Amino acid sequence: MLLQTVIRQIQGTVLPHLPADLEVVNLLDAQTLRELLNGKVAISDQVVNKYLAIEGQGLCVYAKPDNVVEIIKETSQWGTICLLASVTTIIHDDKQSTIALQVREKKVIGKCIVSWVLSMCKMSWLTKLVGNPALGEGLAVSVDGDCITVDFKKKLSTTKLATMKLQDKSILNMVRVYSGKTMDGKIILDVCLNI
């Protein structure tokens, strides 16, 4: 009952004050609030790629079945780079917000020999060659071997959701993501509300 009251408060008091073009408005619709109650929230490829397009990184991410994501990066030097990676962890709480990916396959579209060479190299070595991938302001990317970890805690801390409070708690910190899995075209997050 308390949870339903809080959800009604979020719908009635928070959403009207967010900018209309803010993607979170689409995430916090009635359907998503029902998903929160059920402990699962789906985030589509379109939402992720819309953010990446705003940041202007020439990067697209596509969720595939079996916890795999396809990452496509357009570069002027190499052409189109494609990575297939397994999602190993997705965590969000009041202390951390990270996603960890284990790269399984690396290739350059249409360049077989370059793809073969890339397949023999660890991602950490490649970042020394071409630089650490930048995903935008406030997103820290670290690479260790073939594991890529994106920490978006700093980015989230600058959003309106981080500063908005409901019952003296940050709305952002009320949501806990403790795991996730991918399906074709979306990431399903296992969540709970910490009220």
mmCIF file of C-alpha atoms in Angstrom:
data_model
loop_
_atom_site.group_PDB
_atom_site.id
_atom_site.type_symbol
_atom_site.label_atom_id
_atom_site.label_comp_id
_atom_site.label_asym_id
_atom_site.label_seq_id
_atom_site.Cartn_x
_atom_site.Cartn_y
_atom_site.Cartn_z
ATOM 1 C CA MET A 1 0.000 0.000 0.000
ATOM 2 C CA LEU A 2 2.829 2.425 0.874
ATOM 3 C CA LEU A 3 4.515 1.566 -2.415
ATOM 4 C CA GLN A 4 1.391 2.369 -4.413
ATOM 5 C CA THR A 5 1.063 5.681 -2.548
ATOM 6 C CA VAL A 6 4.667 6.589 -3.393
ATOM 7 C CA ILE A 7 4.130 5.659 -7.038
ATOM 8 C CA ARG A 8 1.048 7.895 -7.171
ATOM 9 C CA GLN A 9 3.123 10.704 -5.630
ATOM 10 C CA ILE A 10 5.841 10.209 -8.247
ATOM 11 C CA GLN A 11 3.282 10.309 -11.034
ATOM 12 C CA GLY A 12 1.480 13.335 -9.598
ATOM 13 C CA THR A 13 4.288 15.472 -8.205
ATOM 14 C CA VAL A 14 7.547 14.589 -9.937
ATOM 15 C CA LEU A 15 6.686 13.904 -13.573
ATOM 16 C CA PRO A 16 4.938 17.234 -14.222
ATOM 17 C CA HIS A 17 8.105 19.102 -13.180
ATOM 18 C CA LEU A 18 10.492 17.250 -15.502
ATOM 19 C CA PRO A 19 11.253 18.707 -18.942
ATOM 20 C CA ALA A 20 9.045 17.173 -21.614
ATOM 21 C CA ASP A 21 12.019 16.105 -23.721
ATOM 22 C CA LEU A 22 13.677 14.279 -20.849
ATOM 23 C CA GLU A 23 13.751 10.575 -21.677
ATOM 24 C CA VAL A 24 13.106 9.623 -18.056
ATOM 25 C CA VAL A 25 9.545 10.911 -18.457
ATOM 26 C CA ASN A 26 9.019 8.095 -20.935
ATOM 27 C CA LEU A 27 10.665 5.634 -18.544
ATOM 28 C CA LEU A 28 8.509 6.636 -15.584
ATOM 29 C CA ASP A 29 5.166 6.185 -17.262
ATOM 30 C CA ALA A 30 2.380 4.060 -15.798
ATOM 31 C CA GLN A 31 3.684 0.921 -17.514
ATOM 32 C CA THR A 32 7.150 1.360 -16.029
ATOM 33 C CA LEU A 33 5.720 2.023 -12.597
ATOM 34 C CA ARG A 34 3.799 -1.253 -12.896
ATOM 35 C CA GLU A 35 7.049 -2.920 -13.939
ATOM 36 C CA LEU A 36 8.725 -1.486 -10.825
ATOM 37 C CA LEU A 37 6.014 -3.056 -8.702
ATOM 38 C CA ASN A 38 6.712 -6.395 -10.406
ATOM 39 C CA GLY A 39 10.475 -6.016 -9.954
ATOM 40 C CA LYS A 40 11.458 -5.783 -13.630
ATOM 41 C CA VAL A 41 11.957 -2.752 -15.893
ATOM 42 C CA ALA A 42 12.629 -2.971 -19.629
ATOM 43 C CA ILE A 43 14.863 -0.390 -21.333
ATOM 44 C CA SER A 44 14.772 -0.471 -25.116
ATOM 45 C CA ASP A 45 17.701 -0.038 -27.494
ATOM 46 C CA GLN A 46 16.047 3.182 -28.694
ATOM 47 C CA VAL A 47 16.345 4.792 -25.236
ATOM 48 C CA VAL A 48 20.023 3.858 -24.904
ATOM 49 C CA ASN A 49 20.890 4.916 -28.455
ATOM 50 C CA LYS A 50 18.984 8.190 -28.145
ATOM 51 C CA TYR A 51 21.229 9.117 -25.215
ATOM 52 C CA LEU A 52 24.361 8.042 -27.096
ATOM 53 C CA ALA A 53 23.277 10.115 -30.117
ATOM 54 C CA ILE A 54 22.894 13.195 -27.892
ATOM 55 C CA GLU A 55 26.446 12.651 -26.622
ATOM 56 C CA GLY A 56 27.642 12.463 -30.257
ATOM 57 C CA GLN A 57 29.918 9.473 -29.879
ATOM 58 C CA GLY A 58 29.020 7.638 -33.108
ATOM 59 C CA LEU A 59 28.138 4.640 -30.982
ATOM 60 C CA CYS A 60 25.088 2.344 -31.007
ATOM 61 C CA VAL A 61 24.222 -0.514 -28.660
ATOM 62 C CA TYR A 62 21.838 -3.337 -29.509
ATOM 63 C CA ALA A 63 20.630 -5.907 -26.987
ATOM 64 C CA LYS A 64 20.652 -9.510 -28.209
ATOM 65 C CA PRO A 65 19.334 -12.684 -26.571
ATOM 66 C CA ASP A 66 21.371 -14.565 -23.930
ATOM 67 C CA ASN A 67 22.895 -11.530 -22.175
ATOM 68 C CA VAL A 68 24.769 -10.296 -25.228
ATOM 69 C CA VAL A 69 25.040 -6.755 -26.540
ATOM 70 C CA GLU A 70 26.327 -5.670 -29.913
ATOM 71 C CA ILE A 71 28.263 -2.408 -29.846
ATOM 72 C CA ILE A 72 28.783 -0.599 -33.146
ATOM 73 C CA LYS A 73 31.236 2.298 -33.337
ATOM 74 C CA GLU A 74 31.752 4.397 -36.463
ATOM 75 C CA THR A 75 35.328 5.648 -36.763
ATOM 76 C CA SER A 76 37.058 7.653 -39.466
ATOM 77 C CA GLN A 77 40.323 5.751 -39.040
ATOM 78 C CA TRP A 78 39.115 2.117 -38.887
ATOM 79 C CA GLY A 79 35.612 2.198 -40.353
ATOM 80 C CA THR A 80 32.772 0.400 -38.544
ATOM 81 C CA ILE A 81 33.943 -1.528 -35.489
ATOM 82 C CA CYS A 82 31.625 -4.176 -34.069
ATOM 83 C CA LEU A 83 31.997 -5.730 -30.614
ATOM 84 C CA LEU A 84 29.931 -8.565 -29.180
ATOM 85 C CA ALA A 85 30.009 -8.590 -25.399
ATOM 86 C CA SER A 86 28.370 -10.511 -22.582
ATOM 87 C CA VAL A 87 26.748 -8.464 -19.844
ATOM 88 C CA THR A 88 28.355 -9.739 -16.643
ATOM 89 C CA THR A 89 26.897 -7.312 -14.091
ATOM 90 C CA ILE A 90 24.472 -4.415 -13.887
ATOM 91 C CA ILE A 91 24.238 -2.692 -10.510
ATOM 92 C CA HIS A 92 22.674 0.545 -9.315
ATOM 93 C CA ASP A 93 22.261 1.606 -5.700
ATOM 94 C CA ASP A 94 23.122 4.650 -3.622
ATOM 95 C CA LYS A 95 26.862 3.800 -3.772
ATOM 96 C CA GLN A 96 27.453 2.613 -7.335
ATOM 97 C CA SER A 97 25.973 2.520 -10.821
ATOM 98 C CA THR A 98 27.917 0.253 -13.152
ATOM 99 C CA ILE A 99 27.612 -2.150 -16.029
ATOM 100 C CA ALA A 100 30.383 -4.638 -16.784
ATOM 101 C CA LEU A 101 30.817 -6.258 -20.200
ATOM 102 C CA GLN A 102 33.086 -9.110 -21.251
ATOM 103 C CA VAL A 103 34.054 -8.661 -24.915
ATOM 104 C CA ARG A 104 33.726 -11.957 -26.807
ATOM 105 C CA GLU A 105 34.243 -10.847 -30.394
ATOM 106 C CA LYS A 106 35.878 -7.863 -32.106
ATOM 107 C CA LYS A 107 35.720 -7.104 -35.821
ATOM 108 C CA VAL A 108 35.900 -4.322 -38.364
ATOM 109 C CA ILE A 109 33.060 -4.621 -40.874
ATOM 110 C CA GLY A 110 34.349 -5.416 -44.363
ATOM 111 C CA LYS A 111 38.002 -5.729 -43.314
ATOM 112 C CA CYS A 112 38.791 -9.406 -42.714
ATOM 113 C CA ILE A 113 42.532 -9.089 -42.044
ATOM 114 C CA VAL A 114 42.090 -6.164 -39.630
ATOM 115 C CA SER A 115 39.290 -8.113 -37.906
ATOM 116 C CA TRP A 116 41.581 -11.118 -37.513
ATOM 117 C CA VAL A 117 44.311 -8.948 -35.966
ATOM 118 C CA LEU A 118 41.763 -7.312 -33.619
ATOM 119 C CA SER A 119 40.452 -10.703 -32.541
ATOM 120 C CA MET A 120 43.939 -11.581 -31.257
ATOM 121 C CA CYS A 121 44.266 -8.424 -29.135
ATOM 122 C CA LYS A 122 42.873 -7.674 -25.692
ATOM 123 C CA MET A 123 40.654 -4.584 -25.405
ATOM 124 C CA SER A 124 43.067 -3.059 -22.862
ATOM 125 C CA TRP A 125 45.864 -3.180 -25.456
ATOM 126 C CA LEU A 126 43.606 -1.697 -28.136
ATOM 127 C CA THR A 127 42.716 1.236 -25.863
ATOM 128 C CA LYS A 128 46.427 2.007 -25.594
ATOM 129 C CA LEU A 129 46.581 2.039 -29.377
ATOM 130 C CA VAL A 130 43.438 4.047 -30.159
ATOM 131 C CA GLY A 131 42.558 5.614 -26.789
ATOM 132 C CA ASN A 132 40.052 4.893 -24.070
ATOM 133 C CA PRO A 133 36.464 4.990 -25.332
ATOM 134 C CA ALA A 134 34.702 8.194 -24.318
ATOM 135 C CA LEU A 135 30.972 7.854 -23.835
ATOM 136 C CA GLY A 136 30.236 11.391 -22.711
ATOM 137 C CA GLU A 137 30.554 13.700 -19.744
ATOM 138 C CA GLY A 138 30.292 11.897 -16.406
ATOM 139 C CA LEU A 139 30.658 8.356 -17.743
ATOM 140 C CA ALA A 140 33.891 6.702 -16.652
ATOM 141 C CA VAL A 141 35.023 3.781 -18.814
ATOM 142 C CA SER A 142 37.693 1.377 -17.606
ATOM 143 C CA VAL A 143 39.131 -1.525 -19.560
ATOM 144 C CA ASP A 144 40.912 -4.508 -18.016
ATOM 145 C CA GLY A 145 41.823 -7.272 -20.448
ATOM 146 C CA ASP A 146 38.607 -7.844 -22.395
ATOM 147 C CA CYS A 147 36.368 -6.522 -19.592
ATOM 148 C CA ILE A 148 34.815 -3.071 -20.058
ATOM 149 C CA THR A 149 33.238 -1.373 -17.047
ATOM 150 C CA VAL A 150 31.130 1.758 -17.426
ATOM 151 C CA ASP A 151 30.537 3.738 -14.232
ATOM 152 C CA PHE A 152 27.643 6.164 -14.652
ATOM 153 C CA LYS A 153 27.259 7.199 -10.986
ATOM 154 C CA LYS A 154 28.725 10.668 -11.623
ATOM 155 C CA LYS A 155 26.451 11.194 -14.638
ATOM 156 C CA LEU A 156 23.351 10.142 -12.701
ATOM 157 C CA SER A 157 24.288 12.390 -9.765
ATOM 158 C CA THR A 158 23.876 15.452 -12.016
ATOM 159 C CA THR A 159 20.361 14.568 -13.203
ATOM 160 C CA LYS A 160 17.156 16.102 -11.905
ATOM 161 C CA LEU A 161 16.156 12.729 -10.447
ATOM 162 C CA ALA A 162 19.197 12.857 -8.160
ATOM 163 C CA THR A 163 18.180 16.225 -6.721
ATOM 164 C CA MET A 164 14.441 15.561 -6.471
ATOM 165 C CA LYS A 165 13.273 14.178 -3.169
ATOM 166 C CA LEU A 166 10.251 12.186 -2.151
ATOM 167 C CA GLN A 167 9.693 11.539 1.540
ATOM 168 C CA ASP A 168 13.163 13.053 2.197
ATOM 169 C CA LYS A 169 14.905 10.534 -0.076
ATOM 170 C CA SER A 170 16.465 11.049 -3.480
ATOM 171 C CA ILE A 171 14.240 9.475 -6.110
ATOM 172 C CA LEU A 172 17.318 8.159 -7.868
ATOM 173 C CA ASN A 173 18.481 6.371 -4.724
ATOM 174 C CA MET A 174 15.089 4.756 -4.169
ATOM 175 C CA VAL A 175 15.575 2.469 -7.151
ATOM 176 C CA ARG A 176 17.938 -0.479 -6.773
ATOM 177 C CA VAL A 177 19.068 -2.508 -9.773
ATOM 178 C CA TYR A 178 20.665 -5.754 -8.686
ATOM 179 C CA SER A 179 20.935 -7.591 -12.019
ATOM 180 C CA GLY A 180 19.852 -7.512 -15.607
ATOM 181 C CA LYS A 181 19.576 -9.617 -18.716
ATOM 182 C CA THR A 182 19.220 -8.866 -22.371
ATOM 183 C CA MET A 183 16.547 -9.889 -24.808
ATOM 184 C CA ASP A 184 16.243 -8.966 -28.452
ATOM 185 C CA GLY A 185 16.009 -5.146 -28.494
ATOM 186 C CA LYS A 186 15.893 -4.487 -24.747
ATOM 187 C CA ILE A 187 17.610 -4.871 -21.421
ATOM 188 C CA ILE A 188 15.466 -6.216 -18.579
ATOM 189 C CA LEU A 189 16.573 -4.878 -15.198
ATOM 190 C CA ASP A 190 15.763 -6.680 -11.952
ATOM 191 C CA VAL A 191 14.833 -3.862 -9.591
ATOM 192 C CA CYS A 192 13.371 -3.087 -6.227
ATOM 193 C CA LEU A 193 12.281 0.150 -4.606
ATOM 194 C CA ASN A 194 14.031 1.146 -1.390
ATOM 195 C CA ILE A 195 11.449 3.344 0.283
#
